[in-house]
Short mmCIF file of C-alpha atoms in Angstrom, two decimals:
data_model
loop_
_atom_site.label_atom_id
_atom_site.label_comp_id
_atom_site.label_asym_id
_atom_site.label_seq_id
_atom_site.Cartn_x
_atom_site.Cartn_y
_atom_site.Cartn_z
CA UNK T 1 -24.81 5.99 8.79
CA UNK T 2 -24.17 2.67 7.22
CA UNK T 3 -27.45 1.24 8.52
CA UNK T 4 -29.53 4.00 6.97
CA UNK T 5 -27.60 4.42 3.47
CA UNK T 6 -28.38 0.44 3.32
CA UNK T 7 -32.15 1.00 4.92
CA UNK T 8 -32.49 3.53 2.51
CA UNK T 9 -31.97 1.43 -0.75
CA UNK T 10 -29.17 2.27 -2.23
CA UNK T 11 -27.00 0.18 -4.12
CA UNK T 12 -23.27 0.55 -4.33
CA UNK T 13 -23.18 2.13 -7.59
CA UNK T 14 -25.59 4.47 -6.86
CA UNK T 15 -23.41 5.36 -3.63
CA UNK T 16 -20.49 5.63 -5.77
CA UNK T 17 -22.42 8.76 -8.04
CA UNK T 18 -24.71 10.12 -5.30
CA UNK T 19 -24.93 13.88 -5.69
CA UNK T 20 -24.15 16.43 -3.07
CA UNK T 21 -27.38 16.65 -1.34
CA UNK T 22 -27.50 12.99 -0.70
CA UNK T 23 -24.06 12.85 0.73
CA UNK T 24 -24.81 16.13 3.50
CA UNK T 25 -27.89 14.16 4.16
CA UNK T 26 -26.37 11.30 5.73
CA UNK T 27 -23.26 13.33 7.41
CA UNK T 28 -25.72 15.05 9.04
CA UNK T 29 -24.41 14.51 12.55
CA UNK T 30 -21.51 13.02 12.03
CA UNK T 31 -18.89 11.97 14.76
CA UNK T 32 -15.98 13.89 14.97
CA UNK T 33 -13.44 13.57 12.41
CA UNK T 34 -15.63 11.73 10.44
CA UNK T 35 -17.02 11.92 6.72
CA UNK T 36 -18.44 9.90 4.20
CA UNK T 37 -18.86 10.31 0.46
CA UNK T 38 -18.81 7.96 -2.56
CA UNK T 39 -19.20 4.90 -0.82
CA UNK T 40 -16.16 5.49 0.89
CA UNK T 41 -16.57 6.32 5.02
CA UNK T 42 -13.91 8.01 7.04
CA UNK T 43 -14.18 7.83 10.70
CA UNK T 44 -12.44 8.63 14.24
CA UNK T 45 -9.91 11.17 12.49
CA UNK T 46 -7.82 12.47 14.68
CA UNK T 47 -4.28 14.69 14.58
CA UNK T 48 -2.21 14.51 17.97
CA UNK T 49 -0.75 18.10 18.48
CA UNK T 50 2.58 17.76 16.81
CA UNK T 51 5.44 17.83 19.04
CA UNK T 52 7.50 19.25 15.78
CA UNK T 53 6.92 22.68 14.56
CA UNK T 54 7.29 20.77 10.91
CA UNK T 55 5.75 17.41 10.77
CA UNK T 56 2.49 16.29 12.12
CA UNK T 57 0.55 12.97 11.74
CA UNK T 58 -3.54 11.86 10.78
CA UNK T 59 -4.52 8.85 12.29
CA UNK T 60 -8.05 7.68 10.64
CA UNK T 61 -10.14 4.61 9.77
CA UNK T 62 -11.48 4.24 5.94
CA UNK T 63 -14.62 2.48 5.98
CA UNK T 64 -15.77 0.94 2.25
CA UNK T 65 -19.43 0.88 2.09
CA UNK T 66 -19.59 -0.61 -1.50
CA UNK T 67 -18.64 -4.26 -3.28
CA UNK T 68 -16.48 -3.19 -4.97
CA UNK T 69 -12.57 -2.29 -3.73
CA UNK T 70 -11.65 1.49 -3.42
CA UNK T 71 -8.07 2.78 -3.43
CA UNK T 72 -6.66 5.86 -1.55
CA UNK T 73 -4.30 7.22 -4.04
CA UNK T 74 -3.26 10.45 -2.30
CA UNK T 75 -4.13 12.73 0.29
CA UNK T 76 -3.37 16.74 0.49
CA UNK T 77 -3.66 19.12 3.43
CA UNK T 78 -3.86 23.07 2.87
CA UNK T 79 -1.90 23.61 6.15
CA UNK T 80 0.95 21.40 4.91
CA UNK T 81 3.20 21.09 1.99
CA UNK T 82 3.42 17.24 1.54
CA UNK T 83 0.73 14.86 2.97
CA UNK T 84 1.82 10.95 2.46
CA UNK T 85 0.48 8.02 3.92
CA UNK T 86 3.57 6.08 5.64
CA UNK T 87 3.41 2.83 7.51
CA UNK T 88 5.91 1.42 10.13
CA UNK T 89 7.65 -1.30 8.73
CA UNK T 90 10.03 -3.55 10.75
CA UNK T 91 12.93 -1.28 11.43
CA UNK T 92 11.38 1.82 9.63
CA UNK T 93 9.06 3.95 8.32
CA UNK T 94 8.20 3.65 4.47
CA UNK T 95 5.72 4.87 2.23
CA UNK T 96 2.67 3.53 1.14
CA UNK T 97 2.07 3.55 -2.09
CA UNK T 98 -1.87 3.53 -2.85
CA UNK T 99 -4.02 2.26 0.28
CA UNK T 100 -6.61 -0.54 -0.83
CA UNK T 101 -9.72 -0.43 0.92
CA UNK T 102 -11.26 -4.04 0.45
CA UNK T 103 -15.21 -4.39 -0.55
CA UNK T 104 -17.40 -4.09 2.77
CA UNK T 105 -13.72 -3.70 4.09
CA UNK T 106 -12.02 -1.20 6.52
CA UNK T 107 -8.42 0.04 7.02
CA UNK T 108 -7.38 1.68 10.22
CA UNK T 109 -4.14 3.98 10.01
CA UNK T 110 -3.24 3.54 13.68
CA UNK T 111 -0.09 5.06 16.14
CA UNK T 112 2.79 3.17 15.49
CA UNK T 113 1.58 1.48 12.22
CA UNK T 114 0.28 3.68 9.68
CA UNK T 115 -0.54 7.05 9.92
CA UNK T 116 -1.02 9.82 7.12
CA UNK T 117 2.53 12.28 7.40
CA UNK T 118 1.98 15.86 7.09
CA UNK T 119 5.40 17.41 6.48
CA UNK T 120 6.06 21.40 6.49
CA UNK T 121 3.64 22.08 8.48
CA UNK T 122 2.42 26.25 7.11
CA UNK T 123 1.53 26.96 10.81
CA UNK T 124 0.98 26.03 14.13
CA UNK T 125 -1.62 24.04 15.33
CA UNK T 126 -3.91 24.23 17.99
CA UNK T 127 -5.12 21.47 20.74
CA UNK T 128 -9.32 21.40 20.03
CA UNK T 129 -9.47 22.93 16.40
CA UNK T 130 -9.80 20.89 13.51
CA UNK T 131 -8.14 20.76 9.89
CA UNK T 132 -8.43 19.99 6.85
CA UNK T 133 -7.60 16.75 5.03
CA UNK T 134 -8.52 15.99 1.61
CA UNK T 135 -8.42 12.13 0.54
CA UNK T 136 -8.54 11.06 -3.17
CA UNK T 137 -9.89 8.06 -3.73
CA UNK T 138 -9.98 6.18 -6.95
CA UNK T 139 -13.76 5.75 -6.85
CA UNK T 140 -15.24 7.43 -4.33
CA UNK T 141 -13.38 10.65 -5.29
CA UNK T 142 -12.43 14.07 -3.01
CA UNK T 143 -13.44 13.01 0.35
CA UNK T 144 -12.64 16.49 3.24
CA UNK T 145 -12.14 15.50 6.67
CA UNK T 146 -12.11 17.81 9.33
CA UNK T 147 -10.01 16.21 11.75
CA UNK T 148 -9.65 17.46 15.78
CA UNK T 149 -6.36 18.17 16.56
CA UNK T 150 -6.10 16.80 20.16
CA UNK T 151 -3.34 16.66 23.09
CA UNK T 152 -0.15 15.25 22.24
CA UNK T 153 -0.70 12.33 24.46
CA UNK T 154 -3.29 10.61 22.43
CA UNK T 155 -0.92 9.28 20.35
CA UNK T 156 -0.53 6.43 23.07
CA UNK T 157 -3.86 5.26 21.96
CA UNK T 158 -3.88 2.08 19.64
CA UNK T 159 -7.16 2.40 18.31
CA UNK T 160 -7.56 5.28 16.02
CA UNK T 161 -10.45 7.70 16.64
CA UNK T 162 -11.04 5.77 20.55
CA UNK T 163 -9.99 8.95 21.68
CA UNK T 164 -10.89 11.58 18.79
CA UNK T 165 -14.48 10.87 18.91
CA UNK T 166 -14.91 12.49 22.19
CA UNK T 167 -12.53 14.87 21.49
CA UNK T 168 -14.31 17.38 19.91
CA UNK T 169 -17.61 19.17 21.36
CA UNK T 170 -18.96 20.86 18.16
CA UNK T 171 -18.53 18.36 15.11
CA UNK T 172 -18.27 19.33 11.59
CA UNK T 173 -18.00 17.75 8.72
CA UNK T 174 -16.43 19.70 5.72
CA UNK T 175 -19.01 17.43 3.41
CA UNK T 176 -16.97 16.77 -0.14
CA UNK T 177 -16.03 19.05 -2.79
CA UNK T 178 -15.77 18.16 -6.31
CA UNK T 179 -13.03 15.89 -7.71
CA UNK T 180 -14.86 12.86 -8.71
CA UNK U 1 5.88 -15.80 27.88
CA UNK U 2 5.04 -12.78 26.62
CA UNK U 3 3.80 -12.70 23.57
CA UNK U 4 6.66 -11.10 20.93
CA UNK U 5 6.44 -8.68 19.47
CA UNK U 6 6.00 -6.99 15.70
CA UNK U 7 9.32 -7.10 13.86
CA UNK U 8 9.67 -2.89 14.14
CA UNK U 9 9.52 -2.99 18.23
CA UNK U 10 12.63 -4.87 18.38
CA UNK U 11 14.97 -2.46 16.06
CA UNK U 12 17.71 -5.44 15.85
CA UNK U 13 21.25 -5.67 15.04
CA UNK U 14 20.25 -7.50 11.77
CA UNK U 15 17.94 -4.35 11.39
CA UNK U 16 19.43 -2.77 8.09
CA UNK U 17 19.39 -6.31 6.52
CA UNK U 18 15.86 -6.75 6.90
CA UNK U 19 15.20 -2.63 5.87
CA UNK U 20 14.34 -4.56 2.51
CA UNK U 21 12.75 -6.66 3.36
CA UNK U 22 10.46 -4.74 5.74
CA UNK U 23 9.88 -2.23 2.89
CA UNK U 24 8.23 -5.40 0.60
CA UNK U 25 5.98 -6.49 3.18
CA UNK U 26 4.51 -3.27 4.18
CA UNK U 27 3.74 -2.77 0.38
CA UNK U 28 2.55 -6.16 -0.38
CA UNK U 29 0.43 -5.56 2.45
CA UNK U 30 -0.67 -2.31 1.59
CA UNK U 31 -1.95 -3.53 -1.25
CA UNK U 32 -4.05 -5.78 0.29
CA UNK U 33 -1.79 -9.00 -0.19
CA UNK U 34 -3.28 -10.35 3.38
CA UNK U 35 -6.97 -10.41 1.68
CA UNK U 36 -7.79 -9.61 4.89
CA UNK U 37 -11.07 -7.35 5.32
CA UNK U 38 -10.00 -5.20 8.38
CA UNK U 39 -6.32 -5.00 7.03
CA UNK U 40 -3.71 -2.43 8.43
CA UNK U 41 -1.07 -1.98 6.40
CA UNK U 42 1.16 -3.08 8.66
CA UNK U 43 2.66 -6.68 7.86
CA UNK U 44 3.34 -7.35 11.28
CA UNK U 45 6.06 -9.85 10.82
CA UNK U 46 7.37 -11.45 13.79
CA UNK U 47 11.14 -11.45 13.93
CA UNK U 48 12.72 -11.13 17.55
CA UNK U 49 16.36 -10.71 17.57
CA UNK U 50 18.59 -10.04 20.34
CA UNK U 51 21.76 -11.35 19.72
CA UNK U 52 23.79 -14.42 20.13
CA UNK U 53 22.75 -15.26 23.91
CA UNK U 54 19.36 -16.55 22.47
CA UNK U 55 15.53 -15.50 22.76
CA UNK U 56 14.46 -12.60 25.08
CA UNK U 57 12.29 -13.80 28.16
CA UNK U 58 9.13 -11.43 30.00
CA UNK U 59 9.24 -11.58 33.56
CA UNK U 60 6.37 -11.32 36.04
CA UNK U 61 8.03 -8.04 37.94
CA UNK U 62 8.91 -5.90 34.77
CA UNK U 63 5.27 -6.48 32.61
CA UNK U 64 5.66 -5.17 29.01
CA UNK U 65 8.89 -5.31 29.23
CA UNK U 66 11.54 -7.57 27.33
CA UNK U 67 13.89 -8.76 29.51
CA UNK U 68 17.21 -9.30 27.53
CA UNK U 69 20.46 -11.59 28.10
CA UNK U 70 22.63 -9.89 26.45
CA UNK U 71 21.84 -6.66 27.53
CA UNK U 72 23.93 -3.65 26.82
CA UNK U 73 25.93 -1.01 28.81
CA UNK U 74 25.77 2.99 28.24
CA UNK U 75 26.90 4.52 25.82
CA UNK U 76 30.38 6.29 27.16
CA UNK U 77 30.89 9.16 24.01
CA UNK U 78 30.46 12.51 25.12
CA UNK U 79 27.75 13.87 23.58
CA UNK U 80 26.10 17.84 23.49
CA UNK U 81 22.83 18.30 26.20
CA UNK U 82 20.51 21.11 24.86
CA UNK U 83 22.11 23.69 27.20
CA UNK U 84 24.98 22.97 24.90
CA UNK U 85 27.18 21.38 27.12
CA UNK U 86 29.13 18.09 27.52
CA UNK U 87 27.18 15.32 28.41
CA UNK U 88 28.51 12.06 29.27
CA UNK U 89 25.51 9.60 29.54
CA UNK U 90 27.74 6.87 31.21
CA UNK U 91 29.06 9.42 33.85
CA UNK U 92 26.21 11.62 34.47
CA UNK U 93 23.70 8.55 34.90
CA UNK U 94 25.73 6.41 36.48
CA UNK U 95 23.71 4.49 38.82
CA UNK U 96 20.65 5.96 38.24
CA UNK U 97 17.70 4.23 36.28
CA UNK U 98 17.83 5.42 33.06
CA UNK U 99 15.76 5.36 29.80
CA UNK U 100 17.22 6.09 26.86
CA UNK U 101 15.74 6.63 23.25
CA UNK U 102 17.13 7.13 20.01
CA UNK U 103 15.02 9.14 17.26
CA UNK U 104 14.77 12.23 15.60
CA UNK U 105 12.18 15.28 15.88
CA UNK U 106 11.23 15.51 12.16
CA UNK U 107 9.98 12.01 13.03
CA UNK U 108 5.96 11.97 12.83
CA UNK U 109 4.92 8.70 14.43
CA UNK U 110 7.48 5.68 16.16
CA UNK U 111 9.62 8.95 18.02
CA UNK U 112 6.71 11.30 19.30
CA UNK U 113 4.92 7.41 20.40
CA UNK U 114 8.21 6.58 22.21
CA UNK U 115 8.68 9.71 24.04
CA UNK U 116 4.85 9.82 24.98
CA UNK U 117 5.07 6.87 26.67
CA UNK U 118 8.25 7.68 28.40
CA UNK U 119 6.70 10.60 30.11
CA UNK U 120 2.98 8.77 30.90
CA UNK U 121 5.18 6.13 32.74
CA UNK U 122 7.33 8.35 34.29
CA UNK U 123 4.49 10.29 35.27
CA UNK U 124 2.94 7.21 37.08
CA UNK U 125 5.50 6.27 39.10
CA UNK U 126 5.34 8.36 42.81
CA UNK U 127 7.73 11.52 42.83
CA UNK U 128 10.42 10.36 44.89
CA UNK U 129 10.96 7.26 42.69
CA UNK U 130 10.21 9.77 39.78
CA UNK U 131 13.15 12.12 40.97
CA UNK U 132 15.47 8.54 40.65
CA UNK U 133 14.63 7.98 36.57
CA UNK U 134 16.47 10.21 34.32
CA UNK U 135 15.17 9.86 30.12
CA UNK U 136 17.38 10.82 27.64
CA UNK U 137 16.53 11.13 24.02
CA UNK U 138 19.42 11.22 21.50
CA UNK U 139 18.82 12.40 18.31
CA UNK U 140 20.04 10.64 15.29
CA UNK U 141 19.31 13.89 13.03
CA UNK U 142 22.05 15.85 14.44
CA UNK U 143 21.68 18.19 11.30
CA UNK U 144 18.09 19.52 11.76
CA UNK U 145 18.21 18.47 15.33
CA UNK U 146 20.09 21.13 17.36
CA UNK U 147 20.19 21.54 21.07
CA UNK U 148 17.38 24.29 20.85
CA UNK U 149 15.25 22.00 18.39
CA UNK U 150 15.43 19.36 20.49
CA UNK U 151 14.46 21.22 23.87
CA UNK U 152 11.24 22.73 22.38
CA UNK U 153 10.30 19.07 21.30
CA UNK U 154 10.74 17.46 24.55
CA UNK U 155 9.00 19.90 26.29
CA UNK U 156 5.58 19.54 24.42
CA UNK U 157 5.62 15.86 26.00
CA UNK U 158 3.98 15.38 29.34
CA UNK U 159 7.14 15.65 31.98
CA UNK U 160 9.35 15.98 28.69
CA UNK U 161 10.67 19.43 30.42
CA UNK U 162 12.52 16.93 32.78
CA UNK U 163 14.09 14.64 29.72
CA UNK U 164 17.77 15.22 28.75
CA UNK U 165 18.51 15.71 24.92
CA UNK U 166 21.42 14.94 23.17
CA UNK U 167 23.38 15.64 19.79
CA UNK U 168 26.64 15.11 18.19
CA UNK U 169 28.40 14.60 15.35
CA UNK U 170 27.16 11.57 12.84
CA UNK U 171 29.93 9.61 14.43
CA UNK U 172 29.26 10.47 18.04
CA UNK U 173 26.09 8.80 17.48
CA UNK U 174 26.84 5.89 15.62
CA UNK U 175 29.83 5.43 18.24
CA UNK U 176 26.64 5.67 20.82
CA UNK U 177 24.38 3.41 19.29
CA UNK U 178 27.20 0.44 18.63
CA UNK U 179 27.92 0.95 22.05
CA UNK U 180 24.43 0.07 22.90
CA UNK U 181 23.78 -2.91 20.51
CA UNK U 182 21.88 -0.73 18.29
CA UNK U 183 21.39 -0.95 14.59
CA UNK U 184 23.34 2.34 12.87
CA UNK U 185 20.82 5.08 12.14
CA UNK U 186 20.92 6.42 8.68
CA UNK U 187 19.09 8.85 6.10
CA UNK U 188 16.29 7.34 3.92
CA UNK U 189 16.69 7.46 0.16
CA UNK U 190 13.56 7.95 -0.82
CA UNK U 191 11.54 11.15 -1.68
CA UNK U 192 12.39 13.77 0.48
CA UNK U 193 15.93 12.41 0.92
CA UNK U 194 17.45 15.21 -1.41
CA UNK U 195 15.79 18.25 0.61
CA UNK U 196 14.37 19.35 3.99
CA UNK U 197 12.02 16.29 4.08
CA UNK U 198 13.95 13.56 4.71
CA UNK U 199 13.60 10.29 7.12
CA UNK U 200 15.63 8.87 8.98
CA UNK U 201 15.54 4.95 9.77
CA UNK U 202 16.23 3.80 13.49
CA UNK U 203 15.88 1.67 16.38
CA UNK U 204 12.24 2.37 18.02
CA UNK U 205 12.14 1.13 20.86
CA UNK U 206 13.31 2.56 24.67
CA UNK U 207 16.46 1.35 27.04
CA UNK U 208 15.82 0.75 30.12
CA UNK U 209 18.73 0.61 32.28
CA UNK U 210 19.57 -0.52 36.23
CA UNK U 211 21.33 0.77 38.87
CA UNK U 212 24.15 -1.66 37.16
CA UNK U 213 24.02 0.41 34.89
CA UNK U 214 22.86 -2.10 32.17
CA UNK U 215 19.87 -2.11 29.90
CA UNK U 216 18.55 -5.42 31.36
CA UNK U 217 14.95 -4.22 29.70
CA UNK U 218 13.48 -3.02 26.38
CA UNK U 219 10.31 -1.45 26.39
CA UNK U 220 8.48 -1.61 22.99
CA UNK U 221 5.50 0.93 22.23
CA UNK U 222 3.19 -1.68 21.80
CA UNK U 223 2.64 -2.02 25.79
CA UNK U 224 1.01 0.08 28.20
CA UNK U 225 2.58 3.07 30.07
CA UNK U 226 0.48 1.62 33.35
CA UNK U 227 2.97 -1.80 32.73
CA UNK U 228 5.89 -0.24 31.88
CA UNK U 229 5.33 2.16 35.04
CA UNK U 230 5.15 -0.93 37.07
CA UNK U 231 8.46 -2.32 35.74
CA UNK U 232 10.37 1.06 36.19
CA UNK U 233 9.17 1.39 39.97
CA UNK U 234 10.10 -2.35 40.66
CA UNK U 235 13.70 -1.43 39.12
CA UNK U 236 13.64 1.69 40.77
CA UNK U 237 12.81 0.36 44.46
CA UNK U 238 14.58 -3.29 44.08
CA UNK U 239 17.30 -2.80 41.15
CA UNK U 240 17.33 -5.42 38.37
CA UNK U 241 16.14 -9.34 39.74
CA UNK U 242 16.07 -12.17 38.11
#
């Protein structure tokens, strides 16, 4: 997707403003757990099936397609009451406060370092489906994700999204909403 | 040597003096501090403590694994199993290999990680050395973690129906975690801290005890189940060499 955003011309700041129609253009067949809007690229999303009936976890890489530096300032989830991004420090777990994603730069919230926490969970989920994640990012804007949710086990892998990309067998991308 | 590990893995007695620590490091890093392009947020300090009988060695029959010298016994306080009875780890283990794992279920990364792995290398290991390993997972959120909580979580982990789970009072499981060399869990100020939402800062890493009924090794998530499945059958067949 990067190749052909960058074969196609466009510049950063046209990335940053590029309408709708542009954006479901390129996420046309997307990986799963993947999206890209504003510059801004999220890739091999996944949600290990929560062990907990009230706190899951998003593992996800943040891809930034521009120059210039784009910040994650929060993150929301409609089947969850809080959604934080947390990071394992050296004897705990503390939260992030906003998540720079360097120019040209990626950020990969892996198992056992960071990970997106989705307390009060509003219902169960289920091993193959996918669910909603909405990123805010200081430039690039709303970004959706529909992230697999995928055995519990794949939390042992270190690289996020090694596993979720062949996880799913029907990807979607929610595309963005508004919010910029 | 193996190489040592990130700061979290080895949960250390000076653990709660470096909490602050910890906590500026994973937000100067977060906020890109490292400059570095491809930059978890993740500091990934290196700070290995095990106590006063100096630096932890690997050894070539338990790969993954730290091998420590001053390793620690079980922890003797009678605790609560999720069938709601009595359990005394130190009785009811005694001579049996034994992992052991202190966490909470409310816990969305470092716990579910820990008890993963416990299962995948139990699971490895052939069934009759399998049927010598017992897990246990004590829960340091004995307030939202009652026997009932705590079954249903273990048993959405591969081979977690087999794990034992234990509660107690607050002081049950500090007594239990002193008696295994373990920094004192305790509540997270902190958003959350005031309601249902809280966190709770521990140890993160896994026990792993001999026939002697010592935790010669510590097995930190940042190594394979396939190694750690390896070690555990070596201790399970031969008992703890050095």
């Amino acid at each position: 997707m990067i190749t052909r955003w960058r074969r196609l011309g466009f510049g950063a700041a046209t990335l940053a403003l590029a309408p709708a129609s542009l954006v479901s253009v390129a996420s046309a067949a997307p990986a799963a757990g993947s999206a890209t809007h504003g510059g801004i690229q999220v890739t091999g999303a996944f949600v290990p099936l929560p062990a907990s009936p009230s706190v899951a976890s998003a593992y996800l890489v943040f891809h930034n397609l521009t120059g210039r530096a784009d910040t994650l300032l929060s993150a929301r989830a409609p089947w969850a009451s809080q959604t934080m991004p947390m990071s394992e420090g050296a004897t705990s777990m503390t939260m992030l406060g906003p998540v720079r994603i360097p120019p040209h730069g990626r950020v990969a919230f892996n198992p056992g370092h960071d990970h997106l926490m989705l307390q009060g969970l509003r219902r169960k989920l289920k091993v193959g489906e996918r669910v909603e994640v909405r990123l805010h990012f200081r430039h690039a804007g709303t970004v959706d994700v529909a992230i697999p949710v995928v055995p519990l086990n794949r939390i042992l892998d270190t690289e996020s999204g090694k596993g979720a990309v062949k996880a799913g067998a029907s990807p979607t991308t929610m595309g963005h909403m508004a919010g910029m | 040597m193996r190489p040592i590990p990130r700061s979290r893995r080895t949960g250390t007695r000076l653990g709660l003096a470096l909490a602050g620590l910890s906590l500026t490091a994973a937000l100067l890093a977060a906020c890109g501090g490292s400059g570095s392009p491809t930059a978890s947020a993740n500091g990934g300090g290196v700070m290995h403590v095990t106590g006063s009988s100096g630096p932890s060695q690997s050894d070539p029959h338990y790969p993954g694994a730290i091998v420590t010298p001053d390793a620690a016994g079980k922890p003797t306080v009678t605790l609560t199993d999720t069938s709601d009875q009595p359990y005394n780890l130190a009785r009811a283990t005694q001579g049996r290999v034994t992992l052991v794992y202190f966490g909470y279920t409310h816990c969305p990364d470092v716990c579910p990680i820990n008890m993963a792995l416990a299962g995948a290398t139990v699971n490895r290991l052939a069934p009759k050395l399998r049927d010598r390993v017992t897990v246990v997972f004590i829960t340091t959120d004995p307030k939202r973690d009652t026997p009932k909580v705590i079954r249903a979580w273990l048993d959405n982990f591969s081979g977690g129906d087999r794990f034992v789970g234990l509660t107690g009072t607050i002081g049950e499981i500090h007594q239990a975690e002193k008696q295994v060399g373990m920094p004192l869990s305790f509540v997270e100020s902190g958003p959350g801290a005031g309601n249902s939402g809280y966190q709770i800062e521990h140890a993160g890493y896994l026990l792993a005890y001999s026939q002697d009924n010592v935790a010669h090794l510590q097995f930190y998530d940042n190594e394979p189940a396939p190694s750690f499945a390896t070690s555990l059958s070596n201790l399970v067949t031969h008992g703890f060499q050095r």
